[in-house]
Amino acid sequence: MKAIKEFGSWIGAFSMAFVLSLVIGIFVFQPFKVEGHSMEPTLQNDQRIYVSKLSHTFSYLPEYGDIVVIDSRVNRERTLTDSILENPMVQYFRGNMDEHVFYVKRVIGKPGDVLEFKENQVYRNGEALQEPYMKEAMIFSSNRKWTVPDKHIFVMGDNRNNSSDSRNIGYIPLDHVMGIMKFP
């Protein structure tokens, strides 16, 4: 009888720890792994970063230059179920750790900004951006003017010549910003 009580106590403690960890990972902070070379030289492939999920939880706008983790599936609505199923612990128990939908990028544009790509340079609202974090000169120009819609951001990798970002996937809805990097 004592052994059953002890076992029940352990199960209860484990369950509480699991739920608390899940809540923290969904709403407060979460580790992510950088996959690929799009953020070099700032971040390296396979580097672990920690993001504050408070921006996602409370839907506030990141600042220019913030490094964010985004859900690249911008053409679908996100739900709380997504956040639960994408938690690393839940993915581990479900056995699907290979889903590559989260990108690490830098915020370049916020709602209302007009972005242009002229002469391999990014212009925001008519002014050329000074971007010392870039790996090399960007080889990209476009005649298009990109106006960032309300409740969206525009993101790019620091390695512009090797990055799938808002130029390809479009504007990022705020609810697809999973968090802001706080610790590399």
Tab-separated table of N, CA and C in Angstrom, residues 5-156:
chain	number	residue	atom	x	y	z
A	5	LYS	N	1.137	4.400	-2.844
A	5	LYS	CA	1.058	5.826	-2.488
A	5	LYS	C	2.287	6.575	-2.989
A	6	GLU	N	3.453	5.988	-2.795
A	6	GLU	CA	4.714	6.600	-3.240
A	6	GLU	C	4.717	6.753	-4.762
A	7	PHE	N	4.285	5.706	-5.461
A	7	PHE	CA	4.220	5.758	-6.922
A	7	PHE	C	3.251	6.844	-7.379
A	8	GLY	N	2.104	6.935	-6.748
A	8	GLY	CA	1.126	7.973	-7.079
A	8	GLY	C	1.679	9.358	-6.839
A	9	SER	N	2.451	9.514	-5.786
A	9	SER	CA	3.087	10.796	-5.488
A	9	SER	C	4.064	11.183	-6.594
A	10	TRP	N	4.840	10.215	-7.065
A	10	TRP	CA	5.800	10.467	-8.145
A	10	TRP	C	5.080	10.820	-9.440
A	11	ILE	N	4.028	10.116	-9.745
A	11	ILE	CA	3.254	10.392	-10.962
A	11	ILE	C	2.663	11.800	-10.891
A	12	GLY	N	2.138	12.170	-9.732
A	12	GLY	CA	1.572	13.510	-9.557
A	12	GLY	C	2.620	14.591	-9.742
A	13	ALA	N	3.791	14.402	-9.150
A	13	ALA	CA	4.872	15.383	-9.275
A	13	ALA	C	5.348	15.480	-10.718
A	14	PHE	N	5.490	14.328	-11.376
A	14	PHE	CA	5.913	14.324	-12.773
A	14	PHE	C	4.880	15.036	-13.651
A	15	SER	N	3.604	14.780	-13.427
A	15	SER	CA	2.537	15.402	-14.208
A	15	SER	C	2.532	16.918	-14.028
A	16	MET	N	2.684	17.369	-12.780
A	16	MET	CA	2.716	18.810	-12.518
A	16	MET	C	3.916	19.458	-13.202
A	17	ALA	N	5.080	18.804	-13.137
A	17	ALA	CA	6.284	19.342	-13.783
A	17	ALA	C	6.101	19.398	-15.295
A	18	PHE	N	5.490	18.377	-15.874
A	18	PHE	CA	5.258	18.340	-17.321
A	18	PHE	C	4.327	19.481	-17.737
A	19	VAL	N	3.230	19.660	-17.022
A	19	VAL	CA	2.264	20.714	-17.360
A	19	VAL	C	2.906	22.083	-17.190
A	20	LEU	N	3.644	22.307	-16.108
A	20	LEU	CA	4.311	23.593	-15.887
A	20	LEU	C	5.320	23.871	-16.995
A	21	SER	N	6.090	22.867	-17.372
A	21	SER	CA	7.067	23.020	-18.451
A	21	SER	C	6.371	23.334	-19.769
A	22	LEU	N	5.258	22.692	-20.020
A	22	LEU	CA	4.486	22.934	-21.234
A	22	LEU	C	3.965	24.371	-21.264
A	23	VAL	N	3.425	24.842	-20.161
A	23	VAL	CA	2.896	26.207	-20.085
A	23	VAL	C	4.021	27.224	-20.294
A	24	ILE	N	5.160	27.005	-19.665
A	24	ILE	CA	6.298	27.921	-19.834
A	24	ILE	C	6.756	27.935	-21.286
A	25	GLY	N	6.855	26.752	-21.903
A	25	GLY	CA	7.299	26.662	-23.293
A	25	GLY	C	6.331	27.279	-24.287
A	26	ILE	N	5.056	27.248	-23.976
A	26	ILE	CA	4.049	27.802	-24.890
A	26	ILE	C	3.917	29.310	-24.720
A	27	PHE	N	3.997	29.807	-23.488
A	27	PHE	CA	3.661	31.206	-23.227
A	27	PHE	C	4.817	32.108	-22.797
A	28	VAL	N	5.942	31.562	-22.309
A	28	VAL	CA	6.988	32.409	-21.714
A	28	VAL	C	8.285	32.386	-22.511
A	29	PHE	N	8.964	31.266	-22.571
A	29	PHE	CA	10.184	31.178	-23.380
A	29	PHE	C	10.385	29.754	-23.860
A	30	GLN	N	11.156	29.624	-24.960
A	30	GLN	CA	11.366	28.315	-25.552
A	30	GLN	C	12.689	28.288	-26.298
A	31	PRO	N	13.381	27.167	-26.247
A	31	PRO	CA	14.594	27.035	-27.064
A	31	PRO	C	14.223	26.674	-28.508
A	32	PHE	N	15.035	27.142	-29.443
A	32	PHE	CA	14.909	26.772	-30.853
A	32	PHE	C	16.311	26.494	-31.373
A	33	LYS	N	16.392	25.698	-32.420
A	33	LYS	CA	17.674	25.423	-33.058
A	33	LYS	C	17.698	26.116	-34.411
A	34	VAL	N	18.782	26.845	-34.683
A	34	VAL	CA	18.970	27.489	-35.980
A	34	VAL	C	19.271	26.389	-36.990
A	35	GLU	N	18.511	26.374	-38.073
A	35	GLU	CA	18.724	25.370	-39.114
A	35	GLU	C	19.059	26.076	-40.418
A	36	GLY	N	20.259	25.873	-40.891
A	36	GLY	CA	20.680	26.488	-42.140
A	36	GLY	C	21.630	27.650	-41.917
A	37	HIS	N	21.937	28.335	-43.007
A	37	HIS	CA	22.962	29.372	-43.001
A	37	HIS	C	22.414	30.778	-43.257
A	38	SER	N	21.089	30.937	-43.204
A	38	SER	CA	20.491	32.220	-43.587
A	38	SER	C	20.772	33.355	-42.599
A	39	MET	N	21.197	33.052	-41.377
A	39	MET	CA	21.459	34.115	-40.397
A	39	MET	C	22.949	34.325	-40.134
A	40	GLU	N	23.804	33.693	-40.947
A	40	GLU	CA	25.245	33.926	-40.787
A	40	GLU	C	25.578	35.355	-41.185
A	41	PRO	N	26.496	36.008	-40.570
A	41	PRO	CA	27.422	35.541	-39.551
A	41	PRO	C	26.897	35.679	-38.120
A	42	THR	N	25.689	36.226	-37.921
A	42	THR	CA	25.163	36.451	-36.581
A	42	THR	C	24.925	35.145	-35.832
A	43	LEU	N	24.276	34.197	-36.491
A	43	LEU	CA	23.969	32.895	-35.904
A	43	LEU	C	24.440	31.804	-36.845
A	44	GLN	N	24.843	30.675	-36.274
A	44	GLN	CA	25.387	29.577	-37.059
A	44	GLN	C	24.410	28.407	-37.130
A	45	ASN	N	24.553	27.581	-38.159
A	45	ASN	CA	23.755	26.371	-38.298
A	45	ASN	C	23.892	25.511	-37.039
A	46	ASP	N	22.791	24.966	-36.560
A	46	ASP	CA	22.697	24.095	-35.376
A	46	ASP	C	22.900	24.823	-34.051
A	47	GLN	N	23.030	26.137	-34.070
A	47	GLN	CA	23.164	26.898	-32.824
A	47	GLN	C	21.818	26.927	-32.106
A	48	ARG	N	21.856	26.808	-30.785
A	48	ARG	CA	20.641	26.907	-29.963
A	48	ARG	C	20.440	28.353	-29.542
A	49	ILE	N	19.201	28.808	-29.650
A	49	ILE	CA	18.841	30.145	-29.178
A	49	ILE	C	17.620	30.015	-28.275
A	50	TYR	N	17.416	31.015	-27.443
A	50	TYR	CA	16.247	31.043	-26.566
A	50	TYR	C	15.445	32.286	-26.884
A	51	VAL	N	14.142	32.092	-27.072
A	51	VAL	CA	13.290	33.211	-27.435
A	51	VAL	C	12.261	33.474	-26.341
A	52	SER	N	11.991	34.748	-26.153
A	52	SER	CA	10.894	35.158	-25.282
A	52	SER	C	9.619	35.028	-26.093
A	53	LYS	N	8.652	34.284	-25.579
A	53	LYS	CA	7.391	34.085	-26.279
A	53	LYS	C	6.342	35.101	-25.844
A	54	LEU	N	6.742	36.069	-25.018
A	54	LEU	CA	5.786	37.063	-24.533
A	54	LEU	C	5.205	37.896	-25.667
A	55	SER	N	6.022	38.159	-26.713
A	55	SER	CA	5.499	38.911	-27.856
A	55	SER	C	4.390	38.129	-28.542
A	56	HIS	N	4.535	36.805	-28.599
A	56	HIS	CA	3.501	35.957	-29.194
A	56	HIS	C	2.279	35.877	-28.275
A	57	THR	N	2.524	35.696	-26.992
A	57	THR	CA	1.437	35.565	-26.022
A	57	THR	C	0.583	36.824	-25.962
A	58	PHE	N	1.225	37.996	-25.970
A	58	PHE	CA	0.502	39.253	-25.826
A	58	PHE	C	0.383	40.030	-27.139
A	59	SER	N	0.794	39.421	-28.256
A	59	SER	CA	0.671	40.009	-29.601
A	59	SER	C	1.243	41.413	-29.708
A	60	TYR	N	2.476	41.602	-29.217
A	60	TYR	CA	3.074	42.916	-29.428
A	60	TYR	C	4.126	42.866	-30.523
A	61	LEU	N	4.351	44.024	-31.097
A	61	LEU	CA	5.189	44.187	-32.271
A	61	LEU	C	6.675	44.167	-31.902
A	62	PRO	N	7.467	43.325	-32.576
A	62	PRO	CA	8.915	43.378	-32.338
A	62	PRO	C	9.503	44.678	-32.890
A	63	GLU	N	10.711	44.998	-32.467
A	63	GLU	CA	11.405	46.214	-32.908
A	63	GLU	C	12.207	45.930	-34.172
A	64	TYR	N	12.572	47.003	-34.888
A	64	TYR	CA	13.472	46.851	-36.032
A	64	TYR	C	14.767	46.201	-35.552
A	65	GLY	N	15.261	45.263	-36.314
A	65	GLY	CA	16.520	44.619	-35.994
A	65	GLY	C	16.400	43.446	-35.042
A	66	ASP	N	15.241	43.251	-34.406
A	66	ASP	CA	15.068	42.087	-33.531
A	66	ASP	C	15.204	40.815	-34.343
A	67	ILE	N	15.798	39.808	-33.742
A	67	ILE	CA	15.854	38.487	-34.351
A	67	ILE	C	14.667	37.709	-33.805
A	68	VAL	N	13.840	37.204	-34.719
A	68	VAL	CA	12.606	36.533	-34.335
A	68	VAL	C	12.557	35.123	-34.917
A	69	VAL	N	11.769	34.281	-34.282
A	69	VAL	CA	11.439	32.974	-34.835
A	69	VAL	C	10.028	33.095	-35.379
A	70	ILE	N	9.856	32.699	-36.627
A	70	ILE	CA	8.544	32.804	-37.270
A	70	ILE	C	8.059	31.428	-37.713
A	71	ASP	N	6.758	31.290	-37.795
A	71	ASP	CA	6.136	30.136	-38.431
A	71	ASP	C	6.014	30.511	-39.907
A	72	SER	N	6.694	29.781	-40.769
A	72	SER	CA	6.754	30.125	-42.191
A	72	SER	C	5.470	29.792	-42.949
A	73	ARG	N	4.533	29.136	-42.309
A	73	ARG	CA	3.275	28.760	-42.974
A	73	ARG	C	2.294	29.930	-42.855
A	74	VAL	N	2.587	31.000	-43.580
A	74	VAL	CA	1.852	32.260	-43.418
A	74	VAL	C	0.452	32.229	-44.025
A	75	ASN	N	0.145	31.247	-44.821
A	75	ASN	CA	-1.157	31.190	-45.481
A	75	ASN	C	-2.171	30.348	-44.714
A	76	ARG	N	-1.946	30.153	-43.434
A	76	ARG	CA	-2.891	29.407	-42.606
A	76	ARG	C	-3.003	30.077	-41.247
A	77	GLU	N	-4.136	29.899	-40.608
A	77	GLU	CA	-4.358	30.457	-39.271
A	77	GLU	C	-3.606	29.620	-38.241
A	78	ARG	N	-3.094	30.270	-37.212
A	78	ARG	CA	-2.470	29.567	-36.094
A	78	ARG	C	-3.483	29.457	-34.962
A	79	THR	N	-3.396	28.359	-34.217
A	79	THR	CA	-4.287	28.148	-33.084
A	79	THR	C	-3.470	27.758	-31.860
A	80	LEU	N	-4.121	27.736	-30.712
A	80	LEU	CA	-3.470	27.264	-29.492
A	80	LEU	C	-3.052	25.802	-29.645
A	81	THR	N	-3.840	25.043	-30.373
A	81	THR	CA	-3.489	23.641	-30.630
A	81	THR	C	-2.135	23.547	-31.338
A	82	ASP	N	-1.874	24.447	-32.294
A	82	ASP	CA	-0.570	24.470	-32.966
A	82	ASP	C	0.538	24.654	-31.941
A	83	SER	N	0.368	25.621	-31.045
A	83	SER	CA	1.405	25.909	-30.045
A	83	SER	C	1.638	24.718	-29.128
A	84	ILE	N	0.589	23.998	-28.804
A	84	ILE	CA	0.745	22.814	-27.944
A	84	ILE	C	1.454	21.703	-28.698
A	85	LEU	N	0.982	21.406	-29.904
A	85	LEU	CA	1.562	20.294	-30.673
A	85	LEU	C	2.985	20.576	-31.138
A	86	GLU	N	3.366	21.869	-31.254
A	86	GLU	CA	4.718	22.219	-31.705
A	86	GLU	C	5.709	22.350	-30.554
A	87	ASN	N	5.236	22.220	-29.323
A	87	ASN	CA	6.144	22.267	-28.187
A	87	ASN	C	7.136	21.101	-28.305
A	88	PRO	N	8.427	21.354	-28.054
A	88	PRO	CA	9.431	20.288	-28.226
A	88	PRO	C	9.149	19.013	-27.431
A	89	MET	N	8.614	19.149	-26.220
A	89	MET	CA	8.324	17.942	-25.426
A	89	MET	C	7.194	17.133	-26.069
A	90	VAL	N	6.168	17.802	-26.535
A	90	VAL	CA	5.048	17.110	-27.173
A	90	VAL	C	5.530	16.467	-28.474
A	91	GLN	N	6.331	17.189	-29.245
A	91	GLN	CA	6.862	16.622	-30.485
A	91	GLN	C	7.720	15.395	-30.199
A	92	TYR	N	8.491	15.454	-29.141
A	92	TYR	CA	9.341	14.310	-28.782
A	92	TYR	C	8.489	13.076	-28.494
A	93	PHE	N	7.439	13.262	-27.693
A	93	PHE	CA	6.578	12.125	-27.358
A	93	PHE	C	5.767	11.647	-28.564
A	94	ARG	N	5.471	12.559	-29.487
A	94	ARG	CA	4.734	12.182	-30.696
A	94	ARG	C	5.658	11.602	-31.762
A	95	GLY	N	6.975	11.841	-31.627
A	95	GLY	CA	7.951	11.278	-32.563
A	95	GLY	C	8.080	12.032	-33.870
A	96	ASN	N	7.728	13.325	-33.898
A	96	ASN	CA	7.858	14.085	-35.155
A	96	ASN	C	8.699	15.338	-34.932
A	97	MET	N	9.977	15.133	-34.690
A	97	MET	CA	10.897	16.230	-34.411
A	97	MET	C	11.461	16.869	-35.680
A	98	ASP	N	11.131	16.366	-36.849
A	98	ASP	CA	11.763	16.826	-38.087
A	98	ASP	C	10.969	17.883	-38.850
A	99	GLU	N	9.995	18.492	-38.236
A	99	GLU	CA	9.192	19.504	-38.914
A	99	GLU	C	9.982	20.811	-38.991
A	100	HIS	N	10.253	21.277	-40.217
A	100	HIS	CA	11.076	22.473	-40.418
A	100	HIS	C	10.201	23.634	-40.906
A	101	VAL	N	9.399	24.164	-40.008
A	101	VAL	CA	8.506	25.265	-40.386
A	101	VAL	C	8.893	26.567	-39.709
A	102	PHE	N	9.790	26.497	-38.732
A	102	PHE	CA	10.185	27.698	-38.007
A	102	PHE	C	11.477	28.245	-38.588
A	103	TYR	N	11.468	29.545	-38.917
A	103	TYR	CA	12.633	30.218	-39.466
A	103	TYR	C	13.098	31.272	-38.467
A	104	VAL	N	14.400	31.472	-38.412
A	104	VAL	CA	14.984	32.529	-37.592
A	104	VAL	C	15.381	33.655	-38.544
A	105	LYS	N	14.834	34.850	-38.324
A	105	LYS	CA	15.056	35.984	-39.231
A	105	LYS	C	15.150	37.285	-38.454
A	106	ARG	N	15.501	38.353	-39.154
A	106	ARG	CA	15.616	39.691	-38.568
A	106	ARG	C	14.465	40.574	-39.064
A	107	VAL	N	13.886	41.370	-38.160
A	107	VAL	CA	12.781	42.260	-38.520
A	107	VAL	C	13.340	43.456	-39.291
A	108	ILE	N	12.822	43.643	-40.500
A	108	ILE	CA	13.247	44.739	-41.381
A	108	ILE	C	12.134	45.771	-41.527
A	109	GLY	N	10.874	45.307	-41.565
A	109	GLY	CA	9.758	46.227	-41.765
A	109	GLY	C	8.610	45.948	-40.815
A	110	LYS	N	7.933	47.032	-40.414
A	110	LYS	CA	6.763	46.947	-39.540
A	110	LYS	C	5.558	47.525	-40.287
A	111	PRO	N	4.348	47.381	-39.734
A	111	PRO	CA	3.152	47.830	-40.445
A	111	PRO	C	3.258	49.269	-40.946
A	112	GLY	N	2.888	49.435	-42.212
A	112	GLY	CA	2.909	50.756	-42.837
A	112	GLY	C	4.218	51.108	-43.528
A	113	ASP	N	5.287	50.386	-43.240
A	113	ASP	CA	6.579	50.654	-43.883
A	113	ASP	C	6.517	50.312	-45.368
A	114	VAL	N	7.213	51.117	-46.164
A	114	VAL	CA	7.358	50.838	-47.589
A	114	VAL	C	8.812	50.428	-47.807
A	115	LEU	N	9.002	49.212	-48.296
A	115	LEU	CA	10.340	48.675	-48.526
A	115	LEU	C	10.619	48.598	-50.015
A	116	GLU	N	11.851	48.956	-50.365
A	116	GLU	CA	12.304	48.860	-51.747
A	116	GLU	C	13.675	48.211	-51.760
A	117	PHE	N	13.968	47.527	-52.847
A	117	PHE	CA	15.261	46.870	-53.030
A	117	PHE	C	15.863	47.411	-54.315
A	118	LYS	N	16.753	48.395	-54.151
A	118	LYS	CA	17.364	49.049	-55.304
A	118	LYS	C	18.877	48.955	-55.178
A	119	GLU	N	19.518	48.680	-56.300
A	119	GLU	CA	20.980	48.638	-56.339
A	119	GLU	C	21.550	47.776	-55.208
A	120	ASN	N	20.912	46.628	-54.970
A	120	ASN	CA	21.355	45.666	-53.955
A	120	ASN	C	21.364	46.234	-52.541
A	121	GLN	N	20.462	47.157	-52.275
A	121	GLN	CA	20.355	47.822	-50.974
A	121	GLN	C	18.884	47.817	-50.553
A	122	VAL	N	18.638	47.707	-49.244
A	122	VAL	CA	17.272	47.776	-48.718
A	122	VAL	C	16.970	49.222	-48.337
A	123	TYR	N	15.830	49.715	-48.794
A	123	TYR	CA	15.356	51.055	-48.438
A	123	TYR	C	14.049	50.909	-47.662
A	124	ARG	N	13.993	51.556	-46.512
A	124	ARG	CA	12.765	51.572	-45.727
A	124	ARG	C	12.262	53.001	-45.672
A	125	ASN	N	11.072	53.215	-46.193
A	125	ASN	CA	10.471	54.548	-46.233
A	125	ASN	C	11.408	55.568	-46.880
A	126	GLY	N	12.082	55.141	-47.950
A	126	GLY	CA	12.937	56.021	-48.731
A	126	GLY	C	14.367	56.153	-48.246
A	127	GLU	N	14.711	55.571	-47.098
A	127	GLU	CA	16.076	55.688	-46.563
A	127	GLU	C	16.791	54.341	-46.609
A	128	ALA	N	18.029	54.355	-47.087
A	128	ALA	CA	18.830	53.134	-47.141
A	128	ALA	C	19.155	52.673	-45.727
A	129	LEU	N	18.996	51.376	-45.484
A	129	LEU	CA	19.310	50.821	-44.168
A	129	LEU	C	20.809	50.585	-44.027
A	130	GLN	N	21.325	50.876	-42.869
A	130	GLN	CA	22.700	50.533	-42.523
A	130	GLN	C	22.634	49.187	-41.804
A	131	GLU	N	23.234	48.171	-42.396
A	131	GLU	CA	23.099	46.813	-41.868
A	131	GLU	C	24.469	46.150	-41.678
A	132	PRO	N	25.165	46.494	-40.608
A	132	PRO	CA	26.505	45.948	-40.385
A	132	PRO	C	26.517	44.453	-40.070
A	133	TYR	N	25.372	43.882	-39.763
A	133	TYR	CA	25.276	42.463	-39.409
A	133	TYR	C	25.241	41.551	-40.626
A	134	MET	N	25.116	42.110	-41.840
A	134	MET	CA	25.008	41.274	-43.037
A	134	MET	C	26.315	40.556	-43.349
A	135	LYS	N	26.166	39.333	-43.862
A	135	LYS	CA	27.339	38.528	-44.208
A	135	LYS	C	28.088	39.118	-45.392
A	136	GLU	N	27.350	39.515	-46.424
A	136	GLU	CA	27.943	40.062	-47.638
A	136	GLU	C	26.905	40.927	-48.328
A	137	ALA	N	27.321	41.651	-49.335
A	137	ALA	CA	26.387	42.508	-50.069
A	137	ALA	C	25.276	41.664	-50.678
A	138	MET	N	24.066	42.146	-50.548
A	138	MET	CA	22.899	41.459	-51.087
A	138	MET	C	22.882	41.607	-52.607
A	139	ILE	N	22.634	40.494	-53.289
A	139	ILE	CA	22.490	40.532	-54.738
A	139	ILE	C	21.011	40.338	-55.031
A	140	PHE	N	20.257	41.425	-54.887
A	140	PHE	CA	18.815	41.385	-55.114
A	140	PHE	C	18.318	42.797	-55.348
A	141	SER	N	17.583	42.971	-56.419
A	141	SER	CA	16.925	44.236	-56.712
A	141	SER	C	15.535	43.923	-57.247
A	142	SER	N	14.631	44.874	-57.087
A	142	SER	CA	13.270	44.676	-57.551
A	142	SER	C	12.640	46.035	-57.827
A	143	ASN	N	11.784	46.085	-58.815
A	143	ASN	CA	11.047	47.315	-59.103
A	143	ASN	C	9.827	47.456	-58.206
A	144	ARG	N	9.510	46.412	-57.489
A	144	ARG	CA	8.329	46.383	-56.634
A	144	ARG	C	8.547	47.191	-55.357
A	145	LYS	N	7.496	47.863	-54.904
A	145	LYS	CA	7.487	48.486	-53.577
A	145	LYS	C	6.627	47.603	-52.684
A	146	TRP	N	7.162	47.242	-51.539
A	146	TRP	CA	6.476	46.356	-50.603
A	146	TRP	C	5.942	47.204	-49.453
A	147	THR	N	4.632	47.291	-49.295
A	147	THR	CA	4.033	48.021	-48.176
A	147	THR	C	3.552	46.999	-47.159
A	148	VAL	N	4.126	47.041	-45.964
A	148	VAL	CA	3.817	46.053	-44.931
A	148	VAL	C	2.408	46.316	-44.392
A	149	PRO	N	1.525	45.307	-44.485
A	149	PRO	CA	0.152	45.498	-44.007
A	149	PRO	C	0.066	45.569	-42.475
A	150	ASP	N	-1.079	46.036	-42.006
A	150	ASP	CA	-1.352	46.089	-40.577
A	150	ASP	C	-1.251	44.683	-39.969
A	151	LYS	N	-0.722	44.612	-38.757
A	151	LYS	CA	-0.576	43.357	-38.002
A	151	LYS	C	0.335	42.350	-38.710
A	152	HIS	N	1.325	42.840	-39.451
A	152	HIS	CA	2.310	42.002	-40.130
A	152	HIS	C	3.690	42.638	-39.984
A	153	ILE	N	4.729	41.836	-40.241
A	153	ILE	CA	6.100	42.336	-40.308
A	153	ILE	C	6.756	41.768	-41.567
A	154	PHE	N	7.898	42.347	-41.917
A	154	PHE	CA	8.707	41.885	-43.045
A	154	PHE	C	10.039	41.468	-42.454
A	155	VAL	N	10.477	40.239	-42.746
A	155	VAL	CA	11.717	39.709	-42.171
A	155	VAL	C	12.676	39.267	-43.267
A	156	MET	N	13.983	39.313	-42.939
A	156	MET	CA	15.019	38.834	-43.852
A	156	MET	C	16.132	38.188	-43.039
